[in-house]
Coordinates of N, CA and C and ligand atoms in Angstrom, one line a residue:
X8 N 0.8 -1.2 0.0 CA 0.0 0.0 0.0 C 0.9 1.2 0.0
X9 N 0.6 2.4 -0.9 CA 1.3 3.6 -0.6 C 0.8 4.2 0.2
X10 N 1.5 5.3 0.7 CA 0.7 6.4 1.3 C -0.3 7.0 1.1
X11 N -0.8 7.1 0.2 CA -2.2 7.9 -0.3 C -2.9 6.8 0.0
X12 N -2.5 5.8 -0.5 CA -3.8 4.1 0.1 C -3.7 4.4 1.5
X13 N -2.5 4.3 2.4 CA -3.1 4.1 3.8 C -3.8 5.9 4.1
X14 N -3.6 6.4 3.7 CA -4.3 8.3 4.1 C -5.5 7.2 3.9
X15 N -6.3 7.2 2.8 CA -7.7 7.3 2.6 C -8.3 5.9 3.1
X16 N -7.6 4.9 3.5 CA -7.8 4.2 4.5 C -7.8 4.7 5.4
X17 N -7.5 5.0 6.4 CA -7.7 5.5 7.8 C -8.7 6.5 7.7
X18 N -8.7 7.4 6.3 CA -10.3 8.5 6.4 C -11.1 7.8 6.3
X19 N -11.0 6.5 6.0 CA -12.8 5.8 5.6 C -13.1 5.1 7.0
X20 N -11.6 5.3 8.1 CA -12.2 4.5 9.1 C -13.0 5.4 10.0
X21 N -12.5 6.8 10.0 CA -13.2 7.8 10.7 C -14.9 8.3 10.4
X22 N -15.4 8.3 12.0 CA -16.5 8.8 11.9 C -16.8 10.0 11.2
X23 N -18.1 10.4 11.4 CA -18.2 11.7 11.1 C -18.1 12.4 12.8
X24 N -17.2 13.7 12.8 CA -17.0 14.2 14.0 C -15.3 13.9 14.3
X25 N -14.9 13.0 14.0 CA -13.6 12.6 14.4 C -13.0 13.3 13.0
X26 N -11.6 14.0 13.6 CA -10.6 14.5 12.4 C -9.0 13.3 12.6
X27 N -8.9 13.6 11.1 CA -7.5 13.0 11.3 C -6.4 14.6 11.2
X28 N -5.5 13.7 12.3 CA -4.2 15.0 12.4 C -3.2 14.0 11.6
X29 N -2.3 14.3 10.5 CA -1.7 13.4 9.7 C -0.1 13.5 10.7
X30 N 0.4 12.3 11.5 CA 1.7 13.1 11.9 C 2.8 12.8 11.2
X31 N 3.4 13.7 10.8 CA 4.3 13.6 10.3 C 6.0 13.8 10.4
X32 N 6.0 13.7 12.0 CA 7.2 13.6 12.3 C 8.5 13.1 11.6
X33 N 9.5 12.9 11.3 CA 10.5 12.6 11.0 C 10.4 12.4 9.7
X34 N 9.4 12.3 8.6 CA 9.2 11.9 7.3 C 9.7 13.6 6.1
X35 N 10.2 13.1 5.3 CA 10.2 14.5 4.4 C 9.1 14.7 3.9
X36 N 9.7 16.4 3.4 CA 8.4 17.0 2.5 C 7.5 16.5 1.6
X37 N 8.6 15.3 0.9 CA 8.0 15.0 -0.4 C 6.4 14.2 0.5
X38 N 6.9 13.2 1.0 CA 6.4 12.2 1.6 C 4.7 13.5 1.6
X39 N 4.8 14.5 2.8 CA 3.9 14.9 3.3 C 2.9 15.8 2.3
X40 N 3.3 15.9 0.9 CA 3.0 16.4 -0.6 C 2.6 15.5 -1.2
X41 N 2.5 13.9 -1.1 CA 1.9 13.3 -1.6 C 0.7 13.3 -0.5
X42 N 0.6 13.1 0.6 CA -1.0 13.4 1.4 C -1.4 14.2 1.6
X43 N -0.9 15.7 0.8 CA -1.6 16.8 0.7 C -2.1 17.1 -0.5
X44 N -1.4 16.4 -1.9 CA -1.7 16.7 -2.7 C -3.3 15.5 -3.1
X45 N -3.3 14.3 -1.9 CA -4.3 13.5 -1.8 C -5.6 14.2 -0.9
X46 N -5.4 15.3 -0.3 CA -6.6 15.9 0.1 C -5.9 16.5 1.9
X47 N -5.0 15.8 2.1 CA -5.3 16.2 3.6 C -4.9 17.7 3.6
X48 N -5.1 18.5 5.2 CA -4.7 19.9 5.3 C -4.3 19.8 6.3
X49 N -4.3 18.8 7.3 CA -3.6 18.9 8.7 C -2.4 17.5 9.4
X50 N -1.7 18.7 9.6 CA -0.5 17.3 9.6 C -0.3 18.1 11.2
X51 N 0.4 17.1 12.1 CA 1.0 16.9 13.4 C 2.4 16.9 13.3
X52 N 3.7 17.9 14.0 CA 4.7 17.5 14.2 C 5.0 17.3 16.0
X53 N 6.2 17.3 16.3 CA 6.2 17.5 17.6 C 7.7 18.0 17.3
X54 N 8.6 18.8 17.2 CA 9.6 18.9 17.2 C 9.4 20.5 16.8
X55 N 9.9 21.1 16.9 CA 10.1 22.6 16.8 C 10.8 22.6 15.5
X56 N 12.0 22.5 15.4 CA 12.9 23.0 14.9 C 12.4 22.2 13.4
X57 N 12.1 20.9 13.1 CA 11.9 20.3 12.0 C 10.4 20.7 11.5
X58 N 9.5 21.1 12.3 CA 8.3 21.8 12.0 C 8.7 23.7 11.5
X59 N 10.0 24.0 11.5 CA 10.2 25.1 11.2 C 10.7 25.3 9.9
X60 N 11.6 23.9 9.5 CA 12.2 23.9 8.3 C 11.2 23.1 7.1
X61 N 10.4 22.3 7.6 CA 9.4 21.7 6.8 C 8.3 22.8 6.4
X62 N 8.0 23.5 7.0 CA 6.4 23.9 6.9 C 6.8 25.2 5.6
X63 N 7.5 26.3 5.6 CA 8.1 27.0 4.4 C 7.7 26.0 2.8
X64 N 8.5 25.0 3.1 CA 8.6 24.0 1.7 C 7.4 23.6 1.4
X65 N 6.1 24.0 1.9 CA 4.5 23.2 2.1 C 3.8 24.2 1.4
X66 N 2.4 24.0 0.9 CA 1.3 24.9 0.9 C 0.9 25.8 1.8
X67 N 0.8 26.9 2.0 CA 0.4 27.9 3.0 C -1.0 27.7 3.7
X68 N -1.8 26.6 3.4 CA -3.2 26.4 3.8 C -3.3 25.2 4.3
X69 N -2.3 25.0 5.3 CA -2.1 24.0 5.9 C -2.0 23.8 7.5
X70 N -2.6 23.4 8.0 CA -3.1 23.4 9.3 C -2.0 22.7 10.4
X71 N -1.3 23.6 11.0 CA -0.2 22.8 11.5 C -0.8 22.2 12.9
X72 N -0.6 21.1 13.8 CA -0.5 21.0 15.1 C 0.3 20.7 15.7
X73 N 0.7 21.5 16.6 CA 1.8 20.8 17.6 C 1.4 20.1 18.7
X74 N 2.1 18.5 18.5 CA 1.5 17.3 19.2 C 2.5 17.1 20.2
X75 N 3.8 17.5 20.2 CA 4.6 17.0 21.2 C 5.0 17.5 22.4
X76 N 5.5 17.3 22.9 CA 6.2 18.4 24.0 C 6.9 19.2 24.0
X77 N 6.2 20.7 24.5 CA 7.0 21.7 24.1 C 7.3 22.5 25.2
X78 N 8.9 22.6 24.9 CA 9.2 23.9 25.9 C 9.1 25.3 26.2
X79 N 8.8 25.8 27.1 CA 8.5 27.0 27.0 C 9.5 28.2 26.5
X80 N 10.6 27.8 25.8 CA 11.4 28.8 25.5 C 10.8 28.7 24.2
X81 N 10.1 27.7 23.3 CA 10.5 27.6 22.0 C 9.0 27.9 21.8
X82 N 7.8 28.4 22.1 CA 6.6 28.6 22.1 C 6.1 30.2 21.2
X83 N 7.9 30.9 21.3 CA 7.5 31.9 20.6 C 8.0 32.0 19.2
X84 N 8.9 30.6 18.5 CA 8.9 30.5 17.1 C 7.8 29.8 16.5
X85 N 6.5 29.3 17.0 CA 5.5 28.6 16.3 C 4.2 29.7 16.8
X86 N 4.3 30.2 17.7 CA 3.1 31.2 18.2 C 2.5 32.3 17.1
X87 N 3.3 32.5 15.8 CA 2.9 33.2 14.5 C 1.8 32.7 13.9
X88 N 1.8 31.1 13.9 CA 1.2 30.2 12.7 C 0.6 28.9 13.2
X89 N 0.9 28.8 14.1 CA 0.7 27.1 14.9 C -1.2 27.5 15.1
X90 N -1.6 26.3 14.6 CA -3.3 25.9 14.6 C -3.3 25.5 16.0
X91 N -3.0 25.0 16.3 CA -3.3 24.1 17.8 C -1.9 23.3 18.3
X92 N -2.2 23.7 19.6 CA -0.5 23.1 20.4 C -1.9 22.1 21.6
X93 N -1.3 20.9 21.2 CA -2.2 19.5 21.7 C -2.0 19.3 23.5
X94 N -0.4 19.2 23.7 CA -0.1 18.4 24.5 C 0.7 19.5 26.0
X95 N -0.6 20.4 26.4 CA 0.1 21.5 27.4 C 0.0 20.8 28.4
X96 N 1.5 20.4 29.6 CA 1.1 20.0 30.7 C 1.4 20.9 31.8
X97 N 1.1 21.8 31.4 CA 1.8 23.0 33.3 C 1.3 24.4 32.9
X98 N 0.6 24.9 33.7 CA 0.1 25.9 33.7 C 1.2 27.2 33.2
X99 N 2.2 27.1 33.4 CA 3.6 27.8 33.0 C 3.1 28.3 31.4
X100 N 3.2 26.6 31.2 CA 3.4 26.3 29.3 C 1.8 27.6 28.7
X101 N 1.0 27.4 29.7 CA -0.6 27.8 28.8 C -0.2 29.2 29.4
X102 N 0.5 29.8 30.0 CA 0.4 31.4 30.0 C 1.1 31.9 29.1
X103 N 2.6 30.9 28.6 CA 3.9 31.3 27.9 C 3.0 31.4 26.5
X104 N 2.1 30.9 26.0 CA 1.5 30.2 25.1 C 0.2 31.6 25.1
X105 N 0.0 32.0 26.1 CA -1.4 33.2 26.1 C -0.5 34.5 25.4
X106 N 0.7 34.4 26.4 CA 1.8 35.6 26.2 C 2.2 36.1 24.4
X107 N 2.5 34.8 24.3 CA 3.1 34.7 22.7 C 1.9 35.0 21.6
X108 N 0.5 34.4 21.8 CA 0.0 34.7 21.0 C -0.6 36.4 21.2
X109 N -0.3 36.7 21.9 CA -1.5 38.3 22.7 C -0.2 39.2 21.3
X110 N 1.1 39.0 21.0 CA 2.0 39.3 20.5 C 1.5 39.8 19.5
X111 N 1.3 38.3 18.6 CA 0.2 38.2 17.4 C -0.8 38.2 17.0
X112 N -1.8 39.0 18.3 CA -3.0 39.1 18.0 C -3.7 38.2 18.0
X113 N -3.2 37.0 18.5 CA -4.1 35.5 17.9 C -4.5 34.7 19.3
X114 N -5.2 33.9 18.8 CA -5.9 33.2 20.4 C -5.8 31.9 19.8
X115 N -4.5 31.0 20.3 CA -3.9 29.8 19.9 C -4.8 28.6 20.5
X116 N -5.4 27.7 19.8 CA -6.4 26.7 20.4 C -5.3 25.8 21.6
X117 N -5.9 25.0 22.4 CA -4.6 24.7 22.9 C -5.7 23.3 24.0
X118 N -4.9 22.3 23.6 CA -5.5 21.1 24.3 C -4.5 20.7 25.9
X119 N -5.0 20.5 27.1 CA -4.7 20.6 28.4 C -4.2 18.8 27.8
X120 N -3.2 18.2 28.2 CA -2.6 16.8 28.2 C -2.5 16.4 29.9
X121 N -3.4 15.3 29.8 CA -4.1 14.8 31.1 C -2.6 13.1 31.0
X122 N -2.4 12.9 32.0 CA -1.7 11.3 32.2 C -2.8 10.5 32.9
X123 N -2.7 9.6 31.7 CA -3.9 8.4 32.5 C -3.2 7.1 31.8
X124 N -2.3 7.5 31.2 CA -1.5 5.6 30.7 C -0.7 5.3 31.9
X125 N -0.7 3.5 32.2 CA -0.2 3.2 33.6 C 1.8 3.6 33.2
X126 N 2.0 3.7 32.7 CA 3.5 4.1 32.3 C 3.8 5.5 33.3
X127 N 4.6 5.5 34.2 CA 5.2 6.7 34.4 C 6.0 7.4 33.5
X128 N 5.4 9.1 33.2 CA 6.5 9.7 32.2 C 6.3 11.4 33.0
X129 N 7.2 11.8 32.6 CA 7.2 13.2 33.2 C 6.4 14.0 32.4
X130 N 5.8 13.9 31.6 CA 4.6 14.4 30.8 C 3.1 14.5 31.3
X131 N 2.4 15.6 31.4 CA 1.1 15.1 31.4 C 0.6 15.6 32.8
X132 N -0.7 16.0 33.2 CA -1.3 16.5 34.0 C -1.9 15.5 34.7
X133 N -1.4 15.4 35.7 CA -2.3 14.1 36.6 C -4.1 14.8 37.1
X134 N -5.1 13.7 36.6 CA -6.3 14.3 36.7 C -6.9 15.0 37.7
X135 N -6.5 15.0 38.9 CA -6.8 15.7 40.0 C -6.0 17.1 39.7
X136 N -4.9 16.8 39.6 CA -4.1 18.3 39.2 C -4.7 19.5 38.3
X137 N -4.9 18.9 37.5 CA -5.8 19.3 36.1 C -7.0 19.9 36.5
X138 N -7.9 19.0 37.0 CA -8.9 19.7 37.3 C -9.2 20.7 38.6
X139 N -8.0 20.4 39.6 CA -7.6 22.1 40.6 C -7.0 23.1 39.7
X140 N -6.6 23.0 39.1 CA -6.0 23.8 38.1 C -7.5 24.6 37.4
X141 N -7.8 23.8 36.7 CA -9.1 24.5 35.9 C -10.0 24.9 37.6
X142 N -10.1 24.3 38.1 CA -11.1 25.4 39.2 C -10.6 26.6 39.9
X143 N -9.1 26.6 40.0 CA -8.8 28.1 40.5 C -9.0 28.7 39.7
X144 N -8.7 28.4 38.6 CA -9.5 29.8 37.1 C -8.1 30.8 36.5
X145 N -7.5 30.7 37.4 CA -6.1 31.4 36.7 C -6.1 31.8 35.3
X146 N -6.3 30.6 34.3 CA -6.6 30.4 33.0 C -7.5 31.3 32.6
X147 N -8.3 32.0 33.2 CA -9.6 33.0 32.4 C -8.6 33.9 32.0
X148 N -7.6 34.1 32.4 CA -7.2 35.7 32.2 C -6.1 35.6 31.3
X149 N -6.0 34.2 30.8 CA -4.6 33.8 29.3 C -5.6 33.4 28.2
X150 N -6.5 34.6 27.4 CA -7.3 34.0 26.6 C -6.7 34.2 25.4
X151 N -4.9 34.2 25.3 CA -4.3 33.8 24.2 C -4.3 32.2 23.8
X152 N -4.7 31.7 25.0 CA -4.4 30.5 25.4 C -6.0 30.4 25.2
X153 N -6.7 29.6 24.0 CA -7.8 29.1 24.1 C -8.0 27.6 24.6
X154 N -8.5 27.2 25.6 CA -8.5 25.7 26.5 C -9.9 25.1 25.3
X155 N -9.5 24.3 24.5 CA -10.3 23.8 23.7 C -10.5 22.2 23.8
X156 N -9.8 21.6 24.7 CA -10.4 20.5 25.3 C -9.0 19.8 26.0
X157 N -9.2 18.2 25.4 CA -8.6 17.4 26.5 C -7.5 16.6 25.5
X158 N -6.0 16.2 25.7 CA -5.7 15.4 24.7 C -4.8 13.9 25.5
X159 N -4.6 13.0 25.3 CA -4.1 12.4 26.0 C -3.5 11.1 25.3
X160 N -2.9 9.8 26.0 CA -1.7 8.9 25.0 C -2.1 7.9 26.2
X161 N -2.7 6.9 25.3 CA -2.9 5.3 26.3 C -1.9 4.7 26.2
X162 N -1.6 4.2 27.8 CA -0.8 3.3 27.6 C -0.3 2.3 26.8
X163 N 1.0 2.0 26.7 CA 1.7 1.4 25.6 C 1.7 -0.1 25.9
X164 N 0.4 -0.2 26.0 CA 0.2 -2.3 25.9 C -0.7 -2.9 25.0
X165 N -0.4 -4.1 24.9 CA -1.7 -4.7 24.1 C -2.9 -5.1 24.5
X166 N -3.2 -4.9 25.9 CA -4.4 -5.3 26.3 C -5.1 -4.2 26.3
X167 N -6.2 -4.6 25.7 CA -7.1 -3.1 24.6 C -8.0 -3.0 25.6
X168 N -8.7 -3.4 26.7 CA -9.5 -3.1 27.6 C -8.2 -2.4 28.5
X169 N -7.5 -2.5 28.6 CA -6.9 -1.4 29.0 C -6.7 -0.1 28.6
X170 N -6.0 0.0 27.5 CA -6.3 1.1 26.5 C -7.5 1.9 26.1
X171 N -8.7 1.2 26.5 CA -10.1 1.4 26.6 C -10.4 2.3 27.9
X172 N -9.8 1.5 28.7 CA -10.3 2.2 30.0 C -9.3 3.8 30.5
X173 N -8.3 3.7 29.3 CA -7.8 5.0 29.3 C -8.4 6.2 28.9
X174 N -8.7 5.8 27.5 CA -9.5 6.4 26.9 C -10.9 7.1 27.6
X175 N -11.5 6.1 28.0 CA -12.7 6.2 28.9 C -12.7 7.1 30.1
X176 N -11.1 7.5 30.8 CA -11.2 8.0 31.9 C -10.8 9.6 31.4
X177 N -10.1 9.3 30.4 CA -9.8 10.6 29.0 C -11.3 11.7 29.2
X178 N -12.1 10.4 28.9 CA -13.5 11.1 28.0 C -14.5 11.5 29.3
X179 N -14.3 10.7 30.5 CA -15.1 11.2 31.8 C -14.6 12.9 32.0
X180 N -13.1 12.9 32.0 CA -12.6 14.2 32.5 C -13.2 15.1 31.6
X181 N -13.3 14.8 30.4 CA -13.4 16.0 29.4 C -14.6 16.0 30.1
X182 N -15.5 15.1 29.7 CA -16.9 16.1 30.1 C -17.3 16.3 31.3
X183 N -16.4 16.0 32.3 CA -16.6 17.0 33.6 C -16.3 18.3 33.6
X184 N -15.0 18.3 33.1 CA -14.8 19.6 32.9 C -15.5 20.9 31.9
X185 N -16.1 19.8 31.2 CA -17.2 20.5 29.9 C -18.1 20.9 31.1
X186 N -18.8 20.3 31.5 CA -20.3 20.4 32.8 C -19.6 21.9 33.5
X187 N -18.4 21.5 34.4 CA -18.1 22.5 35.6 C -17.4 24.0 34.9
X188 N -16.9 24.2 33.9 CA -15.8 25.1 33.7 C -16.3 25.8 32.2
X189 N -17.2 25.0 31.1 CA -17.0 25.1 29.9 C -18.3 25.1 29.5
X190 N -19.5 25.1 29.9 CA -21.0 24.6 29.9 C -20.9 25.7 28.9
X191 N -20.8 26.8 29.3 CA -21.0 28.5 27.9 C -20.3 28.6 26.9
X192 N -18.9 27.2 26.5 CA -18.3 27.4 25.9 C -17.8 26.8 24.6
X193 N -18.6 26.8 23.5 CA -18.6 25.7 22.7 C -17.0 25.5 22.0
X194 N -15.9 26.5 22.4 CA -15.2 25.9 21.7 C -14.2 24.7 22.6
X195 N -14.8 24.6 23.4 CA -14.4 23.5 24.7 C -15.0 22.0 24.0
X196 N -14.4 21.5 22.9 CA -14.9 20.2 21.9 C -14.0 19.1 21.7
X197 N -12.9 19.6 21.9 CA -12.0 18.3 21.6 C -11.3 17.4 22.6
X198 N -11.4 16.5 21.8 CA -10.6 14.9 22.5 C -9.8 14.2 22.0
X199 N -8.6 14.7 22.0 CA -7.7 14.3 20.8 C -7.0 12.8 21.9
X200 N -7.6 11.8 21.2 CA -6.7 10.3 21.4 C -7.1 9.6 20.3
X201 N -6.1 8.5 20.5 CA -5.9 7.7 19.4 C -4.7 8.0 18.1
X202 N -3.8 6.9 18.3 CA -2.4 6.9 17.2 C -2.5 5.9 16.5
X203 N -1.7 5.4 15.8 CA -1.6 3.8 15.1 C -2.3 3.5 14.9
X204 N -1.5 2.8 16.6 CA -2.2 1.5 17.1 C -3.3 1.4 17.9
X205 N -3.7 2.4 18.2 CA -5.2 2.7 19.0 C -6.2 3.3 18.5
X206 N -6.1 3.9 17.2 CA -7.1 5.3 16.9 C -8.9 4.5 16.8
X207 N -9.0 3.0 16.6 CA -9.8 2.3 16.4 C -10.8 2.2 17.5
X208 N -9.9 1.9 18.7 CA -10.5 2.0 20.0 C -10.3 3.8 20.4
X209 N -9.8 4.4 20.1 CA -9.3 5.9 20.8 C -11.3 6.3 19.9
X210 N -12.0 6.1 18.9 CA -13.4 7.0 18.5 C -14.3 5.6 18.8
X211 N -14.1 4.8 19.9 CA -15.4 4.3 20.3 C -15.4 5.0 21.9
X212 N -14.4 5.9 22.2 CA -14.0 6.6 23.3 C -14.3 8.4 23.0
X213 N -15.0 8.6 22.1 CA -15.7 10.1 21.8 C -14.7 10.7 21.3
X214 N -13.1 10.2 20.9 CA -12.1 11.1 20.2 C -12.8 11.6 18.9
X215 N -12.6 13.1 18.6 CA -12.5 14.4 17.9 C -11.2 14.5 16.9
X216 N -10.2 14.5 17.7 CA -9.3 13.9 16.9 C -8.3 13.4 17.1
X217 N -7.7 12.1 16.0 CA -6.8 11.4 15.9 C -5.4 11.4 15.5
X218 N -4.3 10.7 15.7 CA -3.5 11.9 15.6 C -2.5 10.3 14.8
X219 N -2.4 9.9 13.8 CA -1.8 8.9 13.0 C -0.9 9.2 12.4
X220 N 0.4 8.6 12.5 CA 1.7 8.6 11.8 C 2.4 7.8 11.2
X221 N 2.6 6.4 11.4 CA 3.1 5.4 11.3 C 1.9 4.6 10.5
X222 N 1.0 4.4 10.8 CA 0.0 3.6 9.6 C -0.2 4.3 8.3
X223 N 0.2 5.8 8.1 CA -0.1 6.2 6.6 C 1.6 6.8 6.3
X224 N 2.5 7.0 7.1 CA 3.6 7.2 6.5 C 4.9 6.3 6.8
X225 N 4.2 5.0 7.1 CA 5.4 3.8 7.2 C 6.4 4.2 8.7
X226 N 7.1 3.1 8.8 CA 7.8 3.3 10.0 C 8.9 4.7 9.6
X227 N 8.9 5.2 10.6 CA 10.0 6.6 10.8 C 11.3 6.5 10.6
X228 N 11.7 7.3 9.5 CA 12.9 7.1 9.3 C 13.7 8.4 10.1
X229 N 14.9 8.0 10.7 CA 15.6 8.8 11.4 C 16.6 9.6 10.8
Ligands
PLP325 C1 4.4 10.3 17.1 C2 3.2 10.7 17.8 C3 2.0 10.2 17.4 C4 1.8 9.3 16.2 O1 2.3 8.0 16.5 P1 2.1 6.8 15.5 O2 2.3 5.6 16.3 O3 3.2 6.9 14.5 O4 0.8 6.9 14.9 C5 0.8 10.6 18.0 N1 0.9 11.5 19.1 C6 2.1 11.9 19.6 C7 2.1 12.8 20.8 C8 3.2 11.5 19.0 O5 4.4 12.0 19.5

């Protein structure tokens, strides 16, 4: 299968409601011009510096996201043009992120990254944290920093009732936080899970959107 076969496979697997975020980390231009020139408009990097030299070489009507972890020094070379920064874990990151855009005049969509895979990693908002966080309200006053939902990474096992129940605890938080914090706020909508190997189980889990790399652009070349 080429690339454009697996793109338009993975669009026929998606609901209506669920987006695909194409990721295209470590892959070249060409690569990401054949699934743009196949219809897609939104591709995922996580890397700064290769999302800076790639995106020039691309169509201008292209929907960037930043999926990975980002530090807060580097938030003011993508704060010009970046569509959505997915994966904010610390209240630091979403003001650095309010700061940069107020610059630009722009109100950067920005998904809160919750940890619910049994994996310890230094990533990610533990759910209680997260939701003291959204109840002191701090956040009202960084509305460069638009809080547009919830994004998160299931654990890295094969047992899919596991990965299920990640998902699932994913999708409780969002809509509590939808109920207590966001009830007036429609652009409080997304649920970004599901990669690969999960995106199947990540939209029987209410994911919005998916975030696929490796099933439409082959294993990563370094
Ligand atoms: C690389 C990456 C993906 C895509 O992973 P695949 O397994 O290649 O689909 C999704 N989300 C994040 C945060 C990533 O870093």
């Amino acid at each position: 299968m080429s690339i454009v076969d697996n793109y338009h496979l993975v669009r026929s697997q998606l609901p209506q409601g669920t987006r695909l975020v194409a990721v295209s980390k470590y892959h070249p231009v060409e690569a990401l011009r054949e699934v743009y020139d196949a219809g897609c408009r939104c591709f995922g990097e996580s890397h700064v510096q290769e999302l800076q030299v790639k995106r020039p070489q691309l169509p201008a009507d292209i929907e960037w996201h930043f999926i990975g972890h980002l530090q807060t020094n580097k938030v003011k070379y993508i704060a010009p043009y970046i569509s959505m920064i997915h994966a904010v874990d610390t209240p630091r990151l979403l003001q650095e992120i309010h700061k940069q855009a107020r610059r630009y005049q722009r109100e950067i969509p920005c998904l809160l990254e919750l940890h619910v895979a049994q994996e310890a990693t230094k990533y990610g908002f533990e759910p209680e944290v997260c939701m003291q966080f959204l109840a002191e309200g701090e956040w009202r006053q960084w509305q460069g920093a638009r809080i547009c939902g919830i994004m998160c990474m299931a654990s890295n096992v094969d047992n899919e009732s596991r990965i299920e129940a990640d998902f699932e605890q994913a999708r409780t938080f969002f809509l509590e936080a939808k109920k207590r914090f966001f009830a007036d706020d429609p652009a409080f909508c997304e649920c970004s899970w599901g990669m690969s190997h999960d995106y199947t189980l990540a939209i029987r889990h209410g994911s919005t959107l998916v975030r696929v790399g490796s099933k439409i652009f082959g294993e990563r070349v370094y």
